[in-house]
Amino acid sequence: MNVLLTGAAGFIGSHVAERYLRDGDAVIGVDNLCTGSVNNLVHARTHDTFSFVEADIAEDWLALEAHVKGLGFVPDLVLHMASPASPIDYAELPLQTLAVNSRGTQNCSAAALRWKARMLFASTSESYGDPKEHPQRETYWGNVNPVGPRSCYDEAKRFGEALMMAQIRKAGLDGRIIRIFNTYGPRMRANDGRVVPNFVTQALQGQPLTIYGDGMQTRSFCYVDDLVEGIYLCAASEKTHGIVVNLGNPEEYTIRRFAEMVCDIVGVSLNIVMRDIPTDDPTRRCPDITRAKELLGWQPRVPVREGLERTIAYFRGGSGHIVAQTRPHLRQRYDRSATEADRAQ
Ligand code: UDP
């Protein structure tokens, strides 16, 4: 099978690439490297059937499609996973986040139709916003602030979902949507600002763990290998056509309890410092995975403690590449459009 994978150099995308390559599939990985890193592709690149293209799928689609055609590669499956995904990344790249999930999804889905390929769009639990239903089922419409600081991500993903459904209903796209809940594991960036790399690097460096708010907000953490298997099964299934599927681990922790567990595994005593809670930080989040269980026979296998031990071992090894800044040419392009928009106000 031929797979076109956007976001291939990202934390999750790079693991997904390897899953298909291990099966003998051919993968073209695409990434603009605004938050991903080619370091994540070291393993993928050991496969002859992998190639990498640095391109922005929102801006450079025609060139990308011509390149793919030139390689004689006709995708059977398009996995659209490209997007900044951590709150500090999408706060820094809001217009790019909106573009990759709107124009990027439009470009991917239109090409998938031309190629007669199946498509999977990676959406997010952020589609539920600060949820009023708990745990969250796919049927829940969500509670999203459309103009808050997280809206560039939440609304972009919701738009991407709506676009997918329109392509499925009107054009016959063989599409499906996953909503990914908090995922962690090797290849997270040490400085991506999310709670797992923050707590792990802080504990390893003997620094206090930064708890935002009172630490009583909850998250449910899924180990990356489990998530990848869920993505693989969802993409392979006929039953997921036109359907949204939650993928996540329903093991739910308060952030405070999670901090205690990280310190316990690292072997340091709990030392915390309280910080302000970010605006619109969801108070509770936990997936209802009944649909994934029923349709795919999937559920997470790696307990959070075990996954954390593996992740801490990775960070102890000094891994976790740092992207000090987003790429200058992208910043320039998006900063310019922001300024133009401001002038037009
Ligand atoms: N958080 C925290 N300390 C940190 C980073 C995050 O207390 O150093 C909290 C954050 O406020 C949120 C939760 O941990 O309630 C998960 O945050 P993350 O950025 O990992 O992902 P989110 O689920 O908010 O997208």
GROMACS .gro file of C-alpha atoms and ligand atoms in nm:
model
  370
    1MET     CA    1   0.000   0.000   0.000
    2ASN     CA    2   0.112   0.359  -0.069
    3VAL     CA    3   0.064   0.602   0.218
    4LEU     CA    4   0.093   0.981   0.208
    5LEU     CA    5   0.143   1.104   0.563
    6THR     CA    6   0.133   1.473   0.655
    7GLY     CA    7   0.304   1.572   0.979
    8ALA     CA    8   0.549   1.284   0.939
    9ALA     CA    9   0.829   1.456   1.131
   10GLY     CA   10   0.612   1.521   1.435
   11PHE     CA   11   0.598   1.327   1.759
   12ILE     CA   12   0.296   1.113   1.663
   13GLY     CA   13   0.345   1.125   1.285
   14SER     CA   14   0.693   0.975   1.300
   15HIS     CA   15   0.565   0.678   1.503
   16VAL     CA   16   0.278   0.632   1.256
   17ALA     CA   17   0.524   0.628   0.965
   18GLU     CA   18   0.719   0.345   1.126
   19ARG     CA   19   0.404   0.142   1.187
   20TYR     CA   20   0.329   0.133   0.814
   21LEU     CA   21   0.690   0.086   0.708
   22ARG     CA   22   0.722  -0.215   0.938
   23ASP     CA   23   0.432  -0.371   0.749
   24GLY     CA   24   0.613  -0.324   0.418
   25ASP     CA   25   0.403  -0.029   0.300
   26ALA     CA   26   0.556   0.261   0.109
   27VAL     CA   27   0.532   0.598   0.285
   28ILE     CA   28   0.589   0.952   0.162
   29GLY     CA   29   0.619   1.171   0.469
   30VAL     CA   30   0.547   1.543   0.434
   31ASP     CA   31   0.626   1.808   0.692
   32ASN     CA   32   0.715   2.178   0.694
   33LEU     CA   33   0.922   2.126   1.010
   34CYS     CA   34   0.761   2.419   1.192
   35THR     CA   35   0.733   2.206   1.505
   36GLY     CA   36   0.855   1.864   1.388
   37SER     CA   37   1.214   1.755   1.339
   38VAL     CA   38   1.398   1.537   1.090
   39ASN     CA   39   1.562   1.377   1.396
   40ASN     CA   40   1.233   1.197   1.448
   41LEU     CA   41   1.273   1.029   1.109
   42VAL     CA   42   1.603   0.853   1.173
   43HIS     CA   43   1.429   0.513   1.204
   44ALA     CA   44   1.187   0.572   0.917
   45ARG     CA   45   1.478   0.660   0.690
   46THR     CA   46   1.633   0.316   0.737
   47HIS     CA   47   1.347   0.183   0.518
   48ASP     CA   48   1.394   0.201   0.139
   49THR     CA   49   1.020   0.250   0.102
   50PHE     CA   50   1.024   0.583   0.291
   51SER     CA   51   1.085   0.923   0.144
   52PHE     CA   52   1.051   1.266   0.299
   53VAL     CA   53   0.935   1.591   0.141
   54GLU     CA   54   0.969   1.924   0.321
   55ALA     CA   55   0.659   2.115   0.217
   56ASP     CA   56   0.378   2.322   0.363
   57ILE     CA   57   0.057   2.145   0.264
   58ALA     CA   58  -0.147   2.463   0.307
   59GLU     CA   59   0.076   2.669   0.076
   60ASP     CA   60   0.273   2.442  -0.156
   61TRP     CA   61   0.022   2.173  -0.250
   62LEU     CA   62   0.058   2.189  -0.628
   63ALA     CA   63   0.435   2.150  -0.611
   64LEU     CA   64   0.396   1.865  -0.364
   65GLU     CA   65   0.143   1.683  -0.581
   66ALA     CA   66   0.364   1.725  -0.889
   67HIS     CA   67   0.658   1.586  -0.691
   68VAL     CA   68   0.456   1.283  -0.576
   69LYS     CA   69   0.343   1.222  -0.934
   70GLY     CA   70   0.701   1.251  -1.056
   71LEU     CA   71   0.794   0.968  -0.821
   72GLY     CA   72   0.522   0.754  -0.982
   73PHE     CA   73   0.355   0.732  -0.642
   74VAL     CA   74  -0.024   0.710  -0.626
   75PRO     CA   75  -0.141   0.711  -0.264
   76ASP     CA   76  -0.397   0.453  -0.149
   77LEU     CA   77  -0.423   0.620   0.190
   78VAL     CA   78  -0.383   0.983   0.300
   79LEU     CA   79  -0.319   1.034   0.671
   80HIS     CA   80  -0.351   1.403   0.754
   81MET     CA   81  -0.174   1.455   1.084
   82ALA     CA   82   0.010   1.783   1.026
   83SER     CA   83  -0.060   2.060   1.277
   84PRO     CA   84   0.099   2.238   1.568
   85ALA     CA   85  -0.059   2.057   1.864
   86SER     CA   86   0.072   2.190   2.194
   87PRO     CA   87  -0.090   2.502   2.344
   88ILE     CA   88   0.233   2.703   2.327
   89ASP     CA   89   0.299   2.596   1.967
   90TYR     CA   90  -0.040   2.693   1.837
   91ALA     CA   91  -0.036   3.014   2.038
   92GLU     CA   92   0.287   3.098   1.857
   93LEU     CA   93   0.160   2.984   1.515
   94PRO     CA   94  -0.213   3.058   1.519
   95LEU     CA   95  -0.253   3.143   1.150
   96GLN     CA   96  -0.051   2.845   1.041
   97THR     CA   97  -0.259   2.621   1.269
   98LEU     CA   98  -0.577   2.754   1.109
   99ALA     CA   99  -0.431   2.716   0.759
  100VAL     CA  100  -0.305   2.360   0.789
  101ASN     CA  101  -0.635   2.233   0.926
  102SER     CA  102  -0.851   2.425   0.678
  103ARG     CA  103  -0.665   2.476   0.346
  104GLY     CA  104  -0.441   2.181   0.430
  105THR     CA  105  -0.741   1.954   0.487
  106GLN     CA  106  -0.905   2.088   0.171
  107ASN     CA  107  -0.590   2.013  -0.031
  108CYS     CA  108  -0.550   1.664   0.117
  109SER     CA  109  -0.915   1.566   0.072
  110ALA     CA  110  -0.937   1.698  -0.286
  111ALA     CA  111  -0.623   1.505  -0.378
  112ALA     CA  112  -0.749   1.192  -0.199
  113LEU     CA  113  -1.057   1.210  -0.422
  114ARG     CA  114  -0.842   1.246  -0.737
  115TRP     CA  115  -0.622   0.956  -0.628
  116LYS     CA  116  -0.929   0.750  -0.522
  117ALA     CA  117  -0.751   0.714  -0.189
  118ARG     CA  118  -0.895   0.664   0.156
  119MET     CA  119  -0.834   0.949   0.401
  120LEU     CA  120  -0.804   0.981   0.778
  121PHE     CA  121  -0.808   1.325   0.942
  122ALA     CA  122  -0.645   1.360   1.284
  123SER     CA  123  -0.869   1.581   1.493
  124THR     CA  124  -0.852   1.631   1.866
  125SER     CA  125  -1.026   1.610   2.201
  126GLU     CA  126  -1.000   1.991   2.191
  127SER     CA  127  -1.305   1.973   1.962
  128TYR     CA  128  -1.497   1.923   2.287
  129GLY     CA  129  -1.348   2.240   2.439
  130ASP     CA  130  -1.413   2.261   2.814
  131PRO     CA  131  -1.662   1.973   2.812
  132LYS     CA  132  -1.992   1.969   2.994
  133GLU     CA  133  -2.030   1.596   2.926
  134HIS     CA  134  -1.800   1.354   3.102
  135PRO     CA  135  -1.651   1.128   2.980
  136GLN     CA  136  -1.675   1.264   2.628
  137ARG     CA  137  -1.857   1.058   2.365
  138GLU     CA  138  -1.823   1.131   1.994
  139THR     CA  139  -2.185   1.246   1.988
  140TYR     CA  140  -2.110   1.539   2.223
  141TRP     CA  141  -2.100   1.873   2.035
  142GLY     CA  142  -1.857   2.041   2.269
  143ASN     CA  143  -1.819   2.367   2.455
  144VAL     CA  144  -1.564   2.578   2.269
  145ASN     CA  145  -1.480   2.946   2.305
  146PRO     CA  146  -1.463   3.054   1.939
  147VAL     CA  147  -1.252   3.364   2.010
  148GLY     CA  148  -1.032   3.249   2.299
  149PRO     CA  149  -0.657   3.183   2.279
  150ARG     CA  150  -0.714   2.813   2.205
  151SER     CA  151  -0.968   2.883   1.931
  152CYS     CA  152  -0.707   2.880   1.653
  153TYR     CA  153  -0.662   2.510   1.726
  154ASP     CA  154  -1.007   2.405   1.846
  155GLU     CA  155  -1.199   2.580   1.570
  156ALA     CA  156  -0.946   2.483   1.303
  157LYS     CA  157  -0.991   2.118   1.392
  158ARG     CA  158  -1.369   2.157   1.406
  159PHE     CA  159  -1.360   2.320   1.063
  160GLY     CA  160  -1.141   2.035   0.936
  161GLU     CA  161  -1.398   1.787   1.066
  162ALA     CA  162  -1.682   1.976   0.893
  163LEU     CA  163  -1.482   1.987   0.571
  164MET     CA  164  -1.421   1.612   0.587
  165MET     CA  165  -1.791   1.544   0.640
  166ALA     CA  166  -1.880   1.767   0.345
  167GLN     CA  167  -1.634   1.580   0.120
  168ILE     CA  168  -1.769   1.247   0.244
  169ARG     CA  169  -2.135   1.346   0.192
  170LYS     CA  170  -2.109   1.544  -0.130
  171ALA     CA  171  -1.810   1.399  -0.314
  172GLY     CA  172  -1.802   1.042  -0.185
  173LEU     CA  173  -1.466   1.070  -0.008
  174ASP     CA  174  -1.375   0.749   0.177
  175GLY     CA  175  -1.299   0.950   0.490
  176ARG     CA  176  -1.288   0.904   0.865
  177ILE     CA  177  -1.199   1.128   1.160
  178ILE     CA  178  -1.018   1.047   1.481
  179ARG     CA  179  -1.019   1.266   1.792
  180ILE     CA  180  -0.689   1.220   1.966
  181PHE     CA  181  -0.678   1.271   2.344
  182ASN     CA  182  -0.361   1.360   2.536
  183THR     CA  183  -0.082   1.137   2.410
  184TYR     CA  184   0.272   1.106   2.541
  185GLY     CA  185   0.588   0.908   2.480
  186PRO     CA  186   0.935   0.920   2.327
  187ARG     CA  187   0.996   1.202   2.074
  188MET     CA  188   0.791   1.463   2.253
  189ARG     CA  189   0.987   1.784   2.244
  190ALA     CA  190   1.137   1.867   2.582
  191ASN     CA  191   1.023   2.228   2.537
  192ASP     CA  192   0.684   2.180   2.375
  193GLY     CA  193   0.523   2.315   2.692
  194ARG     CA  194   0.291   2.024   2.753
  195VAL     CA  195   0.254   1.872   3.092
  196VAL     CA  196   0.441   1.546   3.028
  197PRO     CA  197   0.769   1.690   2.895
  198ASN     CA  198   0.748   1.978   3.145
  199PHE     CA  199   0.704   1.757   3.451
  200VAL     CA  200   0.954   1.494   3.335
  201THR     CA  201   1.232   1.740   3.252
  202GLN     CA  202   1.165   1.940   3.570
  203ALA     CA  203   1.179   1.627   3.787
  204LEU     CA  204   1.495   1.502   3.616
  205GLN     CA  205   1.663   1.840   3.666
  206GLY     CA  206   1.558   1.858   4.032
  207GLN     CA  207   1.341   2.164   3.967
  208PRO     CA  208   0.994   2.223   4.110
  209LEU     CA  209   0.709   2.097   3.893
  210THR     CA  210   0.495   2.382   3.754
  211ILE     CA  211   0.130   2.316   3.835
  212TYR     CA  212  -0.113   2.549   3.659
  213GLY     CA  213  -0.415   2.645   3.868
  214ASP     CA  214  -0.499   2.423   4.165
  215GLY     CA  215  -0.393   2.105   3.983
  216MET     CA  216  -0.739   1.954   4.022
  217GLN     CA  217  -0.809   1.967   3.648
  218THR     CA  218  -0.790   1.623   3.487
  219ARG     CA  219  -0.640   1.467   3.178
  220SER     CA  220  -0.629   1.108   3.052
  221PHE     CA  221  -0.294   1.002   2.909
  222CYS     CA  222  -0.243   0.756   2.624
  223TYR     CA  223   0.094   0.602   2.541
  224VAL     CA  224   0.195   0.671   2.182
  225ASP     CA  225   0.223   0.303   2.077
  226ASP     CA  226  -0.137   0.243   2.180
  227LEU     CA  227  -0.254   0.549   1.990
  228VAL     CA  228  -0.065   0.444   1.676
  229GLU     CA  229  -0.230   0.103   1.682
  230GLY     CA  230  -0.569   0.272   1.711
  231ILE     CA  231  -0.490   0.496   1.413
  232TYR     CA  232  -0.375   0.197   1.210
  233LEU     CA  233  -0.691  -0.002   1.286
  234CYS     CA  234  -0.919   0.296   1.224
  235ALA     CA  235  -0.759   0.365   0.886
  236ALA     CA  236  -0.784  -0.002   0.787
  237SER     CA  237  -1.147  -0.047   0.890
  238GLU     CA  238  -1.440  -0.034   0.649
  239LYS     CA  239  -1.665   0.031   0.949
  240THR     CA  240  -1.521   0.376   1.019
  241HIS     CA  241  -1.624   0.532   0.686
  242GLY     CA  242  -1.784   0.870   0.760
  243ILE     CA  243  -1.743   0.822   1.134
  244VAL     CA  244  -1.565   1.002   1.418
  245VAL     CA  245  -1.371   0.784   1.663
  246ASN     CA  246  -1.220   0.890   1.996
  247LEU     CA  247  -0.871   0.752   2.056
  248GLY     CA  248  -0.729   0.790   2.404
  249ASN     CA  249  -0.672   0.617   2.733
  250PRO     CA  250  -0.961   0.657   2.980
  251GLU     CA  251  -0.721   0.636   3.281
  252GLU     CA  252  -0.794   0.982   3.425
  253TYR     CA  253  -0.564   1.174   3.661
  254THR     CA  254  -0.572   1.510   3.827
  255ILE     CA  255  -0.263   1.707   3.727
  256ARG     CA  256  -0.153   1.708   4.090
  257ARG     CA  257  -0.173   1.329   4.113
  258PHE     CA  258   0.012   1.305   3.783
  259ALA     CA  259   0.291   1.524   3.924
  260GLU     CA  260   0.319   1.289   4.222
  261MET     CA  261   0.352   0.988   3.992
  262VAL     CA  262   0.625   1.151   3.780
  263CYS     CA  263   0.826   1.237   4.093
  264ASP     CA  264   0.776   0.890   4.231
  265ILE     CA  265   0.910   0.723   3.914
  266VAL     CA  266   1.203   0.965   3.880
  267GLY     CA  267   1.282   0.907   4.248
  268VAL     CA  268   1.261   1.265   4.376
  269SER     CA  269   1.032   1.407   4.642
  270LEU     CA  270   0.737   1.612   4.526
  271ASN     CA  271   0.831   1.977   4.490
  272ILE     CA  272   0.579   2.199   4.315
  273VAL     CA  273   0.531   2.562   4.226
  274MET     CA  274   0.186   2.698   4.143
  275ARG     CA  275   0.130   2.908   3.830
  276ASP     CA  276  -0.178   3.079   3.687
  277ILE     CA  277  -0.411   2.854   3.495
  278PRO     CA  278  -0.407   2.935   3.122
  279THR     CA  279  -0.727   3.091   2.981
  280ASP     CA  280  -0.989   2.832   2.880
  281ASP     CA  281  -0.785   2.539   3.013
  282PRO     CA  282  -1.037   2.250   3.011
  283THR     CA  283  -1.130   2.139   3.364
  284ARG     CA  284  -1.188   1.770   3.287
  285ARG     CA  285  -1.104   1.547   2.996
  286CYS     CA  286  -1.156   1.175   2.954
  287PRO     CA  287  -1.250   0.979   2.642
  288ASP     CA  288  -1.540   0.741   2.617
  289ILE     CA  289  -1.383   0.477   2.392
  290THR     CA  290  -1.684   0.248   2.355
  291ARG     CA  291  -1.698   0.318   1.982
  292ALA     CA  292  -1.331   0.232   1.924
  293LYS     CA  293  -1.374  -0.087   2.126
  294GLU     CA  294  -1.684  -0.192   1.933
  295LEU     CA  295  -1.573  -0.095   1.582
  296LEU     CA  296  -1.201  -0.169   1.602
  297GLY     CA  297  -1.161  -0.405   1.896
  298TRP     CA  298  -0.911  -0.145   2.020
  299GLN     CA  299  -0.826  -0.028   2.367
  300PRO     CA  300  -0.501   0.097   2.521
  301ARG     CA  301  -0.274  -0.174   2.661
  302VAL     CA  302   0.006   0.027   2.824
  303PRO     CA  303  -0.076   0.141   3.179
  304VAL     CA  304   0.013   0.506   3.242
  305ARG     CA  305   0.282   0.422   3.494
  306GLU     CA  306   0.456   0.188   3.252
  307GLY     CA  307   0.431   0.435   2.964
  308LEU     CA  308   0.572   0.707   3.186
  309GLU     CA  309   0.864   0.485   3.285
  310ARG     CA  310   0.949   0.438   2.916
  311THR     CA  311   0.910   0.810   2.847
  312ILE     CA  312   1.128   0.907   3.143
  313ALA     CA  313   1.395   0.661   3.022
  314TYR     CA  314   1.387   0.841   2.685
  315PHE     CA  315   1.428   1.184   2.845
  316ARG     CA  316   1.699   1.051   3.078
  317GLY     CA  317   1.890   0.955   2.765
  318GLY     CA  318   1.910   1.327   2.686
  319SER     CA  319   1.659   1.302   2.404
  320GLY     CA  320   1.374   1.539   2.329
  321HIS     CA  321   1.497   1.772   2.057
  322ILE     CA  322   1.453   2.141   2.113
  323VAL     CA  323   1.296   2.357   1.845
  324ALA     CA  324   1.419   2.690   1.973
  325GLN     CA  325   1.217   2.888   1.725
  326THR     CA  326   0.976   2.811   1.451
  327ARG     CA  327   1.124   2.836   1.103
  328PRO     CA  328   1.201   3.197   1.009
  329HIS     CA  329   1.041   3.187   0.659
  330LEU     CA  330   0.713   3.058   0.806
  331ARG     CA  331   0.717   3.313   1.083
  332GLN     CA  332   0.775   3.585   0.831
  333ARG     CA  333   0.492   3.476   0.604
  334TYR     CA  334   0.241   3.447   0.885
  335ASP     CA  335   0.358   3.750   1.076
  336ARG     CA  336   0.313   3.953   0.760
  337SER     CA  337  -0.044   3.837   0.707
  338ALA     CA  338  -0.121   3.914   1.071
  339THR     CA  339   0.005   4.267   1.029
  340GLU     CA  340  -0.200   4.315   0.712
  341ALA     CA  341  -0.509   4.192   0.894
  342ASP     CA  342  -0.441   4.431   1.180
  343ARG     CA  343  -0.404   4.721   0.937
  344ALA     CA  344  -0.733   4.630   0.771
  345GLN     CA  345  -0.918   4.657   1.104
  346UDP     N1  346  -0.010   2.188   3.295
  346UDP     C1  347   0.049   2.212   3.418
  346UDP     N2  348   0.183   2.237   3.420
  346UDP     C2  349   0.259   2.240   3.308
  346UDP     C3  350   0.197   2.217   3.183
  346UDP     C4  351   0.062   2.192   3.180
  346UDP     O1  352  -0.017   2.209   3.522
  346UDP     O2  353   0.380   2.264   3.320
  346UDP     C5  354  -0.154   2.155   3.291
  346UDP     C6  355  -0.237   2.239   3.192
  346UDP     O3  356  -0.284   2.358   3.253
  346UDP     C7  357  -0.349   2.142   3.158
  346UDP     C8  358  -0.285   2.005   3.168
  346UDP     O4  359  -0.167   2.022   3.245
  346UDP     O5  360  -0.452   2.151   3.255
  346UDP     C9  361  -0.247   1.949   3.032
  346UDP     O6  362  -0.179   2.047   2.962
  346UDP     P1  363  -0.108   2.019   2.822
  346UDP     O7  364  -0.048   2.148   2.779
  346UDP     O8  365  -0.020   1.900   2.833
  346UDP     O9  366  -0.225   1.975   2.724
  346UDP     P2  367  -0.376   2.019   2.700
  346UDP    O10  368  -0.453   1.899   2.743
  346UDP    O11  369  -0.410   2.139   2.784
  346UDP    O12  370  -0.384   2.047   2.557
   0.00000   0.00000   0.00000
